[in-house]
PDB file of C-alpha atoms in Angstrom:
ATOM      1  CA  UNK A   1      98.444  94.575 102.046  1.00 77.00           C
ATOM      2  CA  UNK A   2     101.870  95.727 100.742  1.00 85.00           C
ATOM      3  CA  UNK A   3     101.869  98.868  98.681  1.00 91.00           C
ATOM      4  CA  UNK A   4     104.774  98.019  96.766  1.00 94.00           C
ATOM      5  CA  UNK A   5     105.188  98.598  93.857  1.00 93.00           C
ATOM      6  CA  UNK A   6     102.617 101.424  93.821  1.00 93.00           C
ATOM      7  CA  UNK A   7     104.637 103.207  96.309  1.00 95.00           C
ATOM      8  CA  UNK A   8     108.422 102.615  97.498  1.00 94.00           C
ATOM      9  CA  UNK A   9     110.898 104.406  99.169  1.00 94.00           C
ATOM     10  CA  UNK A  10     114.417 105.144  97.279  1.00 93.00           C
ATOM     11  CA  UNK A  11     117.403 107.272  97.846  1.00 92.00           C
ATOM     12  CA  UNK A  12     116.986 110.836  95.741  1.00 89.00           C
ATOM     13  CA  UNK A  13     120.114 111.841  93.602  1.00 85.00           C
ATOM     14  CA  UNK A  14     118.852 115.512  93.321  1.00 89.00           C
ATOM     15  CA  UNK A  15     118.337 116.153  97.053  1.00 91.00           C
ATOM     16  CA  UNK A  16     120.690 113.415  98.435  1.00 91.00           C
ATOM     17  CA  UNK A  17     118.122 111.857 100.904  1.00 93.00           C
ATOM     18  CA  UNK A  18     115.410 108.972 101.067  1.00 93.00           C
ATOM     19  CA  UNK A  19     111.887 109.989  99.524  1.00 94.00           C
ATOM     20  CA  UNK A  20     108.750 108.254  99.125  1.00 96.00           C
ATOM     21  CA  UNK A  21     107.733 107.618  95.146  1.00 96.00           C
ATOM     22  CA  UNK A  22     104.721 106.579  93.713  1.00 96.00           C
ATOM     23  CA  UNK A  23     104.587 105.733  90.014  1.00 95.00           C
ATOM     24  CA  UNK A  24     103.539 108.763  87.980  1.00 95.00           C
ATOM     25  CA  UNK A  25     103.622 107.258  84.728  1.00 93.00           C
ATOM     26  CA  UNK A  26     103.874 103.577  83.319  1.00 93.00           C
ATOM     27  CA  UNK A  27     103.893 102.838  79.670  1.00 91.00           C
ATOM     28  CA  UNK A  28     103.501  99.178  79.643  1.00 83.00           C
ATOM     29  CA  UNK A  29     104.149  98.501  75.925  1.00 83.00           C
ATOM     30  CA  UNK A  30     107.759 100.568  76.066  1.00 87.00           C
ATOM     31  CA  UNK A  31     108.693  99.784  79.503  1.00 81.00           C
ATOM     32  CA  UNK A  32     108.915 103.384  80.245  1.00 91.00           C
ATOM     33  CA  UNK A  33     108.203 104.027  84.275  1.00 93.00           C
ATOM     34  CA  UNK A  34     108.546 107.528  85.906  1.00 95.00           C
ATOM     35  CA  UNK A  35     108.481 107.660  89.619  1.00 95.00           C
ATOM     36  CA  UNK A  36     107.815 110.869  91.381  1.00 96.00           C
ATOM     37  CA  UNK A  37     108.821 111.792  95.042  1.00 95.00           C
ATOM     38  CA  UNK A  38     105.871 112.865  97.359  1.00 94.00           C
ATOM     39  CA  UNK A  39     107.951 115.162  99.353  1.00 93.00           C
ATOM     40  CA  UNK A  40     109.759 117.323  96.907  1.00 94.00           C
ATOM     41  CA  UNK A  41     108.519 115.927  93.355  1.00 93.00           C
ATOM     42  CA  UNK A  42     111.750 114.619  92.240  1.00 93.00           C
ATOM     43  CA  UNK A  43     111.815 112.062  89.405  1.00 92.00           C
ATOM     44  CA  UNK A  44     113.159 108.814  88.703  1.00 89.00           C
ATOM     45  CA  UNK A  45     112.693 108.661  85.027  1.00 88.00           C
ATOM     46  CA  UNK A  46     113.359 105.365  83.005  1.00 77.00           C
ATOM     47  CA  UNK A  47     116.482 104.616  85.122  1.00 90.00           C
ATOM     48  CA  UNK A  48     117.448 101.645  86.914  1.00 91.00           C
ATOM     49  CA  UNK A  49     115.191 102.148  89.788  1.00 92.00           C
ATOM     50  CA  UNK A  50     112.245 102.957  87.761  1.00 92.00           C
ATOM     51  CA  UNK A  51     112.701 100.061  85.524  1.00 92.00           C
ATOM     52  CA  UNK A  52     112.685  97.677  88.156  1.00 93.00           C
ATOM     53  CA  UNK A  53     109.769  99.061  89.786  1.00 94.00           C
ATOM     54  CA  UNK A  54     108.174  99.118  86.398  1.00 93.00           C
ATOM     55  CA  UNK A  55     108.802  95.518  85.707  1.00 93.00           C
ATOM     56  CA  UNK A  56     107.511  94.667  89.100  1.00 94.00           C
ATOM     57  CA  UNK A  57     104.315  96.639  88.705  1.00 93.00           C
ATOM     58  CA  UNK A  58     103.557  94.733  85.346  1.00 92.00           C
ATOM     59  CA  UNK A  59     104.084  91.613  87.222  1.00 92.00           C
ATOM     60  CA  UNK A  60     101.885  92.983  89.808  1.00 91.00           C
ATOM     61  CA  UNK A  61      99.081  93.802  87.353  1.00 89.00           C
ATOM     62  CA  UNK A  62      99.257  90.270  85.778  1.00 88.00           C
ATOM     63  CA  UNK A  63      98.696  88.640  89.177  1.00 87.00           C
ATOM     64  CA  UNK A  64      95.589  90.514  90.126  1.00 84.00           C
ATOM     65  CA  UNK A  65      92.816  88.407  90.959  1.00 82.00           C
ATOM     66  CA  UNK A  66      90.330  89.559  88.506  1.00 74.00           C
ATOM     67  CA  UNK A  67      88.468  87.176  86.072  1.00 69.00           C
ATOM     68  CA  UNK A  68      89.811  87.132  82.902  1.00 64.00           C
ATOM     69  CA  UNK A  69      87.455  87.314  79.890  1.00 68.00           C
ATOM     70  CA  UNK A  70      87.273  84.155  77.687  1.00 64.00           C
TER      71      UNK A  70
END
């Protein structure tokens, strides 16, 4: 089972290295997404990368195989 968009790897502009990020905060209505790195805790806060992951997360949620209430 793929873990993206829950976990993703991105280049960190703070430490200049690749880090593993998780979604730390997602505000579906506003579209704001904050990613936090596992290794050093650096964040991508509502930048282009975070927005892409947030959009993919919203799509992922829409496609979960749960039965929707009538």
